[in-house]
Amino acid sequence: MSVIKNLGELIRSKYHKVVVDLVETGLKAADPKVAVMKNITVKDNTLVIGGRTFNVKGNVYVIGFGKASVKMGEAIEDLLNDLITAGFIIAPKIPVDIRLRKLKVLRGDHPIPGENTLRSTEEVLSLVRSADSDDLVIVLISGGGSALFEKPIPPISLGDLRELNRLLLKSGADIKEINTVRKHVSMVKGGRLAEIIYPAQTVALIISDVVGDPIEFIASGPTAPDTTTFHDAVKILKYRSLWDIIPRSVRAVIERGVKGEIPETPKPGHKVFEKVRNSIIASNIISLKAMEVRARELGYNTLVLTSMMEGEAREVGKFLAGVARHVATYGEPVKKPAVILLGGETTVTVRGDGIGGRNQELALSFAIHARELRNVVLASVGTDGIDGVSSAAGAVVDGETYSEAVREGINLIDYLRSNDSYTALSKLNRVIITGLTGTNVNDLVVLLVH
Amino acid sequence: MSVIKNLGELIRSKYHKVVVDLVETGLKAADPKVAVMKNITVKDNTLVIGGRTFNVKGNVYVIGFGKASVKMGEAIEDLLNDLITAGFIIAPKIPVDIRLRKLKVLRGDHPIPGENTLRSTEEVLSLVRSADSDDLVIVLISGGGSALFEKPIPPISLGDLRELNRLLLKSGADIKEINTVRKHVSMVKGGRLAEIIYPAQTVALIISDVVGDPIEFIASGPTAPDTTTFHDAVKILKYRSLWDIIPRSVRAVIERGVKGEIPETPKPGHKVFEKVRNSIIASNIISLKAMEVRARELGYNTLVLTSMMEGEAREVGKFLAGVARHVATYGEPVKKPAVILLGGETTVTVRGDGIGGRNQELALSFAIHARELRNVVLASVGTDGIDGVSSAAGAVVDGETYSEAVREGINLIDYLRSNDSYTALSKLNRVIITGLTGTNVNDLVVLLVH
């Protein structure tokens, strides 16, 4: 079954077919079930996970937290079945369409932790605390896990924790800065979950929504060695002008940490990590690589330009038109037929009141600026299936989209001006419809020049 | 002698040295004298131009028009000396620092043709009209040539021609659209100069400031086969809503052309072009290729990403930070040590009242967004030597520029917000100073990741 629901209308030529095929390949590689299935094999009492073999002697516990973790849990159940002793998945809401037998779904709060998160975290901890050295704990981690799995260091109250999170989220701090602070007020983040699980074996399967896949920052790295310190947390809070306005209890905990009165998070080389395997099973670069392999199979020369794309969506679309033009003219930086792949996340500065998102805006801008190029097709898609405030995941455009719009009396430049990319592109049957995919490895862009 | 006047302060490491070396290489390749010297060799009465040999039997005339053409003429004189029979160069102003012996510099008008352009064009035409089949006419073409060399089809008056140009320049039409119209109201553009020179041999040496180097659009292609028609001119004027407001004489000429009452410009395959050789001797891609060769000599893996870069300068800078991060992490799309080269022209939407230009703004934005990367150096430079409203040509920045600025109490984000890139980067001794270079092949960007 394809992830893209409106394949038919998107395929207008054999080149569109290739581009849609590649988008589908990228989305499939990011699918939580596909990713789990691809990374685990089971034979009798032996599991091979991320290339490493585990003989199950004791209990197998499965715990998970994050937006994709219920789907990951479903796949784990299918694979491991009766091998699983027990397990819990913490999710933003209890799914109605998924039946789990061995695993129980618990409610957590997102994007700011609340009572549900704290209560559910306690349940998870009481399960794994009992694990001993013959046991295996499989941890399913995905985006959103930071809020869904949390236990603050006393005496930080839930209210104080929520206030800290609110302040961090609106401070302009990036995800690494935010998670550095979070790790140092938490009893489970920054590798501390791995400490709790020890001496049992930890295998973490991770879907990354953080650019560059730094495992210690995905869901604040509960099973990862922490390279940051209490001192770093102080520096960030001061740099972001938050030190004097965060709750007193938070400041006190961090100050005690700096003095050594609270132990640091476990660092790289700590003995705990001898029993931990962290494996990223889906990420932007994994999807890009799957797309690259597929493009080569289909006879294309490929170039992965970046998995860390950033910039205003419409300007990136315009820039890519300039890249396409160079490929078309000089066969450089890749020879034709060429597929250039990009991943990451652009931004949209909203000026109009239209309906759209960053992927459709990138595609719309490309369509405008590549309008004299005959031999190009571009797709841009958000892997979570929902691009901005629209019901589409992205769009597929080509060098004729602009003139087709002119014939239909649609002025694409006006639509772009009012951030109305979805309205324009859906009228032209150019939007990609997937519905919510239940995963997120950021955005994927395919640029084909033939 | 180096083109960059402040080499010393720019070289902070061996990597900065490489980047500055590459910028210098690109600027040198674009230098009118260097470009002419590289493309012409003379031995007795034999000239080799662009790989083709000409035995001088008759007269050698040299004519030129464009912003770089005086410098081109100087180089031609040095090379050909007494072989030159006579010649004229039309320039926006008579240079005081250049002494020509055989060639005479005439004044033309720029950016809109005026009395000077018309009078000087007549002088040039009277010289080459007399050329016969043993003669050779060397035509030196560079940016600005469209306005400097012009003779409208009667009864279009100078006033009407100027009005047409004014309307075209503010219509939003691109250079190809503008020059398509210009070619069809002119007795010298769109290959018509080649017709006048025929049956003498034409050798045109061209410095391109048009993205993609389409010879028929550089200075409106006086020696190039024209692929556009009177009919295209009508379509463009209608599309740009100018058809009803252009001067009546212009409309009349184009209408007569459509009816066949005025002959079309010579098209590809026309016999005239058997005696014409058009040779692009400097252009953005030629500079990029020279830089690529040099980077390889210096031991770097290279990638020419595009010679047709476009987009808002600060967003392109941000995007390139994402490319640099991917190279640093994955050694892709080129292995480290890597040099990625780009050319073209970005744009700046001016919001503040600072001093700067598109190259410095791109560099400043890169410095902000690549601030956590240790192993990157980027340069962006305008080949004409004047970036925007500043006295610098561009800038060289690296992953430490941001923290250096913080130490100096300079908030780069504020400077970028007010379009004040020159002020910020000159305080940090990061701007490239060349002065006016007398050439223009658009902008060059070097991104080094080690």
PDB file of N, CA, C and O in Angstrom, chain B residues 305-357:
ATOM      1  N   LEU B 305      28.561  24.002  -7.673  1.00  0.00           N
ATOM      2  CA  LEU B 305      27.146  23.744  -7.391  1.00  0.00           C
ATOM      3  C   LEU B 305      26.241  24.442  -8.394  1.00  0.00           C
ATOM      4  O   LEU B 305      25.272  23.871  -8.873  1.00  0.00           O
ATOM      5  N   THR B 306      26.544  25.694  -8.712  1.00  0.00           N
ATOM      6  CA  THR B 306      25.765  26.401  -9.727  1.00  0.00           C
ATOM      7  C   THR B 306      26.491  27.673 -10.145  1.00  0.00           C
ATOM      8  O   THR B 306      27.207  28.272  -9.347  1.00  0.00           O
ATOM      9  N   SER B 307      26.327  28.062 -11.399  1.00  0.00           N
ATOM     10  CA  SER B 307      26.780  29.376 -11.850  1.00  0.00           C
ATOM     11  C   SER B 307      25.556  30.272 -12.008  1.00  0.00           C
ATOM     12  O   SER B 307      25.631  31.352 -12.581  1.00  0.00           O
ATOM     13  N   MET B 308      24.421  29.792 -11.532  1.00  0.00           N
ATOM     14  CA  MET B 308      23.163  30.512 -11.705  1.00  0.00           C
ATOM     15  C   MET B 308      22.456  30.695 -10.373  1.00  0.00           C
ATOM     16  O   MET B 308      21.232  30.628 -10.277  1.00  0.00           O
ATOM     17  N   MET B 309      23.266  30.944  -9.368  1.00  0.00           N
ATOM     18  CA  MET B 309      22.749  31.182  -8.028  1.00  0.00           C
ATOM     19  C   MET B 309      21.790  32.354  -8.007  1.00  0.00           C
ATOM     20  O   MET B 309      22.068  33.402  -8.564  1.00  0.00           O
ATOM     21  N   GLU B 310      20.644  32.161  -7.370  1.00  0.00           N
ATOM     22  CA  GLU B 310      19.737  33.269  -7.128  1.00  0.00           C
ATOM     23  C   GLU B 310      19.065  33.090  -5.782  1.00  0.00           C
ATOM     24  O   GLU B 310      19.224  32.074  -5.141  1.00  0.00           O
ATOM     25  N   GLY B 311      18.308  34.109  -5.365  1.00  0.00           N
ATOM     26  CA  GLY B 311      17.651  34.050  -4.061  1.00  0.00           C
ATOM     27  C   GLY B 311      18.116  35.189  -3.181  1.00  0.00           C
ATOM     28  O   GLY B 311      19.112  35.856  -3.468  1.00  0.00           O
ATOM     29  N   GLU B 312      17.363  35.420  -2.108  1.00  0.00           N
ATOM     30  CA  GLU B 312      17.695  36.462  -1.137  1.00  0.00           C
ATOM     31  C   GLU B 312      19.038  36.136  -0.478  1.00  0.00           C
ATOM     32  O   GLU B 312      19.234  35.033   0.037  1.00  0.00           O
ATOM     33  N   ALA B 313      19.962  37.097  -0.484  1.00  0.00           N
ATOM     34  CA  ALA B 313      21.341  36.837  -0.056  1.00  0.00           C
ATOM     35  C   ALA B 313      21.414  36.159   1.317  1.00  0.00           C
ATOM     36  O   ALA B 313      22.124  35.168   1.495  1.00  0.00           O
ATOM     37  N   ARG B 314      20.670  36.680   2.303  1.00  0.00           N
ATOM     38  CA  ARG B 314      20.786  36.131   3.657  1.00  0.00           C
ATOM     39  C   ARG B 314      20.260  34.700   3.725  1.00  0.00           C
ATOM     40  O   ARG B 314      20.733  33.907   4.529  1.00  0.00           O
ATOM     41  N   GLU B 315      19.284  34.372   2.890  1.00  0.00           N
ATOM     42  CA  GLU B 315      18.729  33.021   2.904  1.00  0.00           C
ATOM     43  C   GLU B 315      19.677  32.049   2.206  1.00  0.00           C
ATOM     44  O   GLU B 315      19.796  30.896   2.603  1.00  0.00           O
ATOM     45  N   VAL B 316      20.348  32.526   1.160  1.00  0.00           N
ATOM     46  CA  VAL B 316      21.351  31.687   0.500  1.00  0.00           C
ATOM     47  C   VAL B 316      22.507  31.418   1.468  1.00  0.00           C
ATOM     48  O   VAL B 316      23.006  30.291   1.568  1.00  0.00           O
ATOM     49  N   GLY B 317      22.902  32.439   2.227  1.00  0.00           N
ATOM     50  CA  GLY B 317      23.958  32.252   3.231  1.00  0.00           C
ATOM     51  C   GLY B 317      23.571  31.214   4.266  1.00  0.00           C
ATOM     52  O   GLY B 317      24.369  30.347   4.644  1.00  0.00           O
ATOM     53  N   LYS B 318      22.314  31.273   4.702  1.00  0.00           N
ATOM     54  CA  LYS B 318      21.804  30.321   5.689  1.00  0.00           C
ATOM     55  C   LYS B 318      21.762  28.909   5.087  1.00  0.00           C
ATOM     56  O   LYS B 318      22.182  27.934   5.715  1.00  0.00           O
ATOM     57  N   PHE B 319      21.260  28.824   3.854  1.00  0.00           N
ATOM     58  CA  PHE B 319      21.196  27.534   3.158  1.00  0.00           C
ATOM     59  C   PHE B 319      22.592  26.921   3.044  1.00  0.00           C
ATOM     60  O   PHE B 319      22.786  25.728   3.285  1.00  0.00           O
ATOM     61  N   LEU B 320      23.577  27.762   2.693  1.00  0.00           N
ATOM     62  CA  LEU B 320      24.945  27.249   2.531  1.00  0.00           C
ATOM     63  C   LEU B 320      25.540  26.781   3.862  1.00  0.00           C
ATOM     64  O   LEU B 320      26.373  25.872   3.887  1.00  0.00           O
ATOM     65  N   ALA B 321      25.090  27.385   4.969  1.00  0.00           N
ATOM     66  CA  ALA B 321      25.519  26.884   6.282  1.00  0.00           C
ATOM     67  C   ALA B 321      25.017  25.452   6.462  1.00  0.00           C
ATOM     68  O   ALA B 321      25.727  24.596   6.998  1.00  0.00           O
ATOM     69  N   GLY B 322      23.798  25.177   5.974  1.00  0.00           N
ATOM     70  CA  GLY B 322      23.243  23.814   6.039  1.00  0.00           C
ATOM     71  C   GLY B 322      24.000  22.852   5.141  1.00  0.00           C
ATOM     72  O   GLY B 322      24.143  21.668   5.468  1.00  0.00           O
ATOM     73  N   VAL B 323      24.486  23.344   4.019  1.00  0.00           N
ATOM     74  CA  VAL B 323      25.305  22.508   3.133  1.00  0.00           C
ATOM     75  C   VAL B 323      26.656  22.228   3.812  1.00  0.00           C
ATOM     76  O   VAL B 323      27.125  21.090   3.843  1.00  0.00           O
ATOM     77  N   ALA B 324      27.251  23.270   4.381  1.00  0.00           N
ATOM     78  CA  ALA B 324      28.549  23.121   5.056  1.00  0.00           C
ATOM     79  C   ALA B 324      28.444  22.117   6.191  1.00  0.00           C
ATOM     80  O   ALA B 324      29.328  21.276   6.384  1.00  0.00           O
ATOM     81  N   ARG B 325      27.359  22.172   6.943  1.00  0.00           N
ATOM     82  CA  ARG B 325      27.153  21.267   8.074  1.00  0.00           C
ATOM     83  C   ARG B 325      27.062  19.817   7.588  1.00  0.00           C
ATOM     84  O   ARG B 325      27.594  18.908   8.211  1.00  0.00           O
ATOM     85  N   HIS B 326      26.385  19.623   6.463  1.00  0.00           N
ATOM     86  CA  HIS B 326      26.274  18.269   5.911  1.00  0.00           C
ATOM     87  C   HIS B 326      27.641  17.759   5.444  1.00  0.00           C
ATOM     88  O   HIS B 326      27.992  16.606   5.687  1.00  0.00           O
ATOM     89  N   VAL B 327      28.401  18.614   4.785  1.00  0.00           N
ATOM     90  CA  VAL B 327      29.759  18.217   4.359  1.00  0.00           C
ATOM     91  C   VAL B 327      30.598  17.877   5.585  1.00  0.00           C
ATOM     92  O   VAL B 327      31.292  16.856   5.611  1.00  0.00           O
ATOM     93  N   ALA B 328      30.521  18.725   6.604  1.00  0.00           N
ATOM     94  CA  ALA B 328      31.327  18.507   7.820  1.00  0.00           C
ATOM     95  C   ALA B 328      30.966  17.184   8.485  1.00  0.00           C
ATOM     96  O   ALA B 328      31.832  16.463   8.974  1.00  0.00           O
ATOM     97  N   THR B 329      29.669  16.830   8.480  1.00  0.00           N
ATOM     98  CA  THR B 329      29.210  15.625   9.183  1.00  0.00           C
ATOM     99  C   THR B 329      29.379  14.359   8.352  1.00  0.00           C
ATOM    100  O   THR B 329      29.822  13.331   8.850  1.00  0.00           O
ATOM    101  N   TYR B 330      29.022  14.447   7.078  1.00  0.00           N
ATOM    102  CA  TYR B 330      28.951  13.226   6.260  1.00  0.00           C
ATOM    103  C   TYR B 330      29.970  13.179   5.108  1.00  0.00           C
ATOM    104  O   TYR B 330      29.994  12.195   4.363  1.00  0.00           O
ATOM    105  N   GLY B 331      30.759  14.236   4.925  1.00  0.00           N
ATOM    106  CA  GLY B 331      31.689  14.241   3.790  1.00  0.00           C
ATOM    107  C   GLY B 331      30.972  14.147   2.459  1.00  0.00           C
ATOM    108  O   GLY B 331      31.433  13.514   1.515  1.00  0.00           O
ATOM    109  N   GLU B 332      29.843  14.792   2.357  1.00  0.00           N
ATOM    110  CA  GLU B 332      28.950  14.695   1.214  1.00  0.00           C
ATOM    111  C   GLU B 332      28.329  16.053   0.968  1.00  0.00           C
ATOM    112  O   GLU B 332      28.054  16.740   1.951  1.00  0.00           O
ATOM    113  N   PRO B 333      28.055  16.536  -0.217  1.00  0.00           N
ATOM    114  CA  PRO B 333      28.244  15.893  -1.509  1.00  0.00           C
ATOM    115  C   PRO B 333      29.692  15.840  -2.001  1.00  0.00           C
ATOM    116  O   PRO B 333      29.935  15.281  -3.060  1.00  0.00           O
ATOM    117  N   VAL B 334      30.643  16.411  -1.267  1.00  0.00           N
ATOM    118  CA  VAL B 334      32.071  16.230  -1.594  1.00  0.00           C
ATOM    119  C   VAL B 334      32.821  15.871  -0.323  1.00  0.00           C
ATOM    120  O   VAL B 334      32.513  16.384   0.749  1.00  0.00           O
ATOM    121  N   LYS B 335      33.819  15.036  -0.487  1.00  0.00           N
ATOM    122  CA  LYS B 335      34.650  14.641   0.651  1.00  0.00           C
ATOM    123  C   LYS B 335      35.508  15.812   1.105  1.00  0.00           C
ATOM    124  O   LYS B 335      35.908  16.651   0.311  1.00  0.00           O
ATOM    125  N   LYS B 336      35.814  15.827   2.396  1.00  0.00           N
ATOM    126  CA  LYS B 336      36.741  16.818   2.920  1.00  0.00           C
ATOM    127  C   LYS B 336      38.176  16.430   2.592  1.00  0.00           C
ATOM    128  O   LYS B 336      38.451  15.236   2.534  1.00  0.00           O
ATOM    129  N   PRO B 337      39.106  17.364   2.386  1.00  0.00           N
ATOM    130  CA  PRO B 337      38.870  18.807   2.390  1.00  0.00           C
ATOM    131  C   PRO B 337      38.134  19.210   1.110  1.00  0.00           C
ATOM    132  O   PRO B 337      38.548  18.849   0.014  1.00  0.00           O
ATOM    133  N   ALA B 338      37.081  19.962   1.273  1.00  0.00           N
ATOM    134  CA  ALA B 338      36.180  20.241   0.156  1.00  0.00           C
ATOM    135  C   ALA B 338      36.120  21.726  -0.163  1.00  0.00           C
ATOM    136  O   ALA B 338      36.163  22.566   0.734  1.00  0.00           O
ATOM    137  N   VAL B 339      36.028  22.009  -1.448  1.00  0.00           N
ATOM    138  CA  VAL B 339      35.735  23.369  -1.903  1.00  0.00           C
ATOM    139  C   VAL B 339      34.487  23.313  -2.767  1.00  0.00           C
ATOM    140  O   VAL B 339      34.456  22.604  -3.774  1.00  0.00           O
ATOM    141  N   ILE B 340      33.450  24.028  -2.346  1.00  0.00           N
ATOM    142  CA  ILE B 340      32.227  24.136  -3.131  1.00  0.00           C
ATOM    143  C   ILE B 340      32.191  25.543  -3.712  1.00  0.00           C
ATOM    144  O   ILE B 340      32.416  26.529  -3.009  1.00  0.00           O
ATOM    145  N   LEU B 341      31.954  25.619  -5.025  1.00  0.00           N
ATOM    146  CA  LEU B 341      31.983  26.907  -5.722  1.00  0.00           C
ATOM    147  C   LEU B 341      30.600  27.247  -6.264  1.00  0.00           C
ATOM    148  O   LEU B 341      29.896  26.379  -6.779  1.00  0.00           O
ATOM    149  N   LEU B 342      30.229  28.511  -6.140  1.00  0.00           N
ATOM    150  CA  LEU B 342      28.955  28.987  -6.682  1.00  0.00           C
ATOM    151  C   LEU B 342      29.165  30.326  -7.356  1.00  0.00           C
ATOM    152  O   LEU B 342      30.030  31.105  -6.960  1.00  0.00           O
ATOM    153  N   GLY B 343      28.337  30.581  -8.366  1.00  0.00           N
ATOM    154  CA  GLY B 343      28.355  31.880  -9.012  1.00  0.00           C
ATOM    155  C   GLY B 343      26.953  32.296  -9.334  1.00  0.00           C
ATOM    156  O   GLY B 343      26.035  31.480  -9.317  1.00  0.00           O
ATOM    157  N   GLY B 344      26.778  33.561  -9.669  1.00  0.00           N
ATOM    158  CA  GLY B 344      25.455  34.059 -10.008  1.00  0.00           C
ATOM    159  C   GLY B 344      25.224  35.385  -9.315  1.00  0.00           C
ATOM    160  O   GLY B 344      26.173  36.142  -9.087  1.00  0.00           O
ATOM    161  N   GLU B 345      23.993  35.637  -8.966  1.00  0.00           N
ATOM    162  CA  GLU B 345      23.708  36.917  -8.324  1.00  0.00           C
ATOM    163  C   GLU B 345      22.510  36.771  -7.406  1.00  0.00           C
ATOM    164  O   GLU B 345      21.417  36.445  -7.851  1.00  0.00           O
ATOM    165  N   THR B 346      22.742  37.000  -6.129  1.00  0.00           N
ATOM    166  CA  THR B 346      21.635  36.990  -5.180  1.00  0.00           C
ATOM    167  C   THR B 346      21.002  38.382  -5.152  1.00  0.00           C
ATOM    168  O   THR B 346      21.456  39.292  -5.836  1.00  0.00           O
ATOM    169  N   THR B 347      19.959  38.515  -4.369  1.00  0.00           N
ATOM    170  CA  THR B 347      19.293  39.817  -4.239  1.00  0.00           C
ATOM    171  C   THR B 347      19.201  40.181  -2.765  1.00  0.00           C
ATOM    172  O   THR B 347      19.280  39.318  -1.892  1.00  0.00           O
ATOM    173  N   VAL B 348      19.040  41.477  -2.509  1.00  0.00           N
ATOM    174  CA  VAL B 348      18.848  41.954  -1.140  1.00  0.00           C
ATOM    175  C   VAL B 348      17.565  42.766  -1.087  1.00  0.00           C
ATOM    176  O   VAL B 348      17.383  43.689  -1.888  1.00  0.00           O
ATOM    177  N   THR B 349      16.680  42.390  -0.189  1.00  0.00           N
ATOM    178  CA  THR B 349      15.506  43.212   0.086  1.00  0.00           C
ATOM    179  C   THR B 349      15.911  44.164   1.197  1.00  0.00           C
ATOM    180  O   THR B 349      16.135  43.746   2.331  1.00  0.00           O
ATOM    181  N   VAL B 350      16.045  45.435   0.844  1.00  0.00           N
ATOM    182  CA  VAL B 350      16.551  46.395   1.825  1.00  0.00           C
ATOM    183  C   VAL B 350      15.446  46.763   2.810  1.00  0.00           C
ATOM    184  O   VAL B 350      14.369  47.201   2.419  1.00  0.00           O
ATOM    185  N   ARG B 351      15.704  46.519   4.086  1.00  0.00           N
ATOM    186  CA  ARG B 351      14.729  46.875   5.131  1.00  0.00           C
ATOM    187  C   ARG B 351      15.341  47.889   6.091  1.00  0.00           C
ATOM    188  O   ARG B 351      14.646  48.702   6.654  1.00  0.00           O
ATOM    189  N   GLY B 352      16.649  47.803   6.285  1.00  0.00           N
ATOM    190  CA  GLY B 352      17.313  48.732   7.195  1.00  0.00           C
ATOM    191  C   GLY B 352      18.041  49.811   6.416  1.00  0.00           C
ATOM    192  O   GLY B 352      17.963  49.871   5.191  1.00  0.00           O
ATOM    193  N   ASP B 353      18.772  50.680   7.130  1.00  0.00           N
ATOM    194  CA  ASP B 353      19.466  51.766   6.438  1.00  0.00           C
ATOM    195  C   ASP B 353      20.973  51.612   6.565  1.00  0.00           C
ATOM    196  O   ASP B 353      21.710  52.588   6.567  1.00  0.00           O
ATOM    197  N   GLY B 354      21.438  50.365   6.676  1.00  0.00           N
ATOM    198  CA  GLY B 354      22.861  50.122   6.846  1.00  0.00           C
ATOM    199  C   GLY B 354      23.628  50.176   5.533  1.00  0.00           C
ATOM    200  O   GLY B 354      23.069  50.425   4.471  1.00  0.00           O
ATOM    201  N   ILE B 355      24.933  49.931   5.651  1.00  0.00           N
ATOM    202  CA  ILE B 355      25.822  49.923   4.484  1.00  0.00           C
ATOM    203  C   ILE B 355      26.212  48.472   4.201  1.00  0.00           C
ATOM    204  O   ILE B 355      26.703  47.774   5.088  1.00  0.00           O
ATOM    205  N   GLY B 356      25.997  48.062   2.973  1.00  0.00           N
ATOM    206  CA  GLY B 356      26.349  46.685   2.652  1.00  0.00           C
ATOM    207  C   GLY B 356      25.990  46.344   1.231  1.00  0.00           C
ATOM    208  O   GLY B 356      25.653  47.214   0.428  1.00  0.00           O
ATOM    209  N   GLY B 357      26.079  45.071   0.933  1.00  0.00           N
ATOM    210  CA  GLY B 357      25.751  44.589  -0.400  1.00  0.00           C
ATOM    211  C   GLY B 357      25.420  43.126  -0.317  1.00  0.00           C
ATOM    212  O   GLY B 357      25.545  42.508   0.752  1.00  0.00           O
TER     213      GLY B 357
END
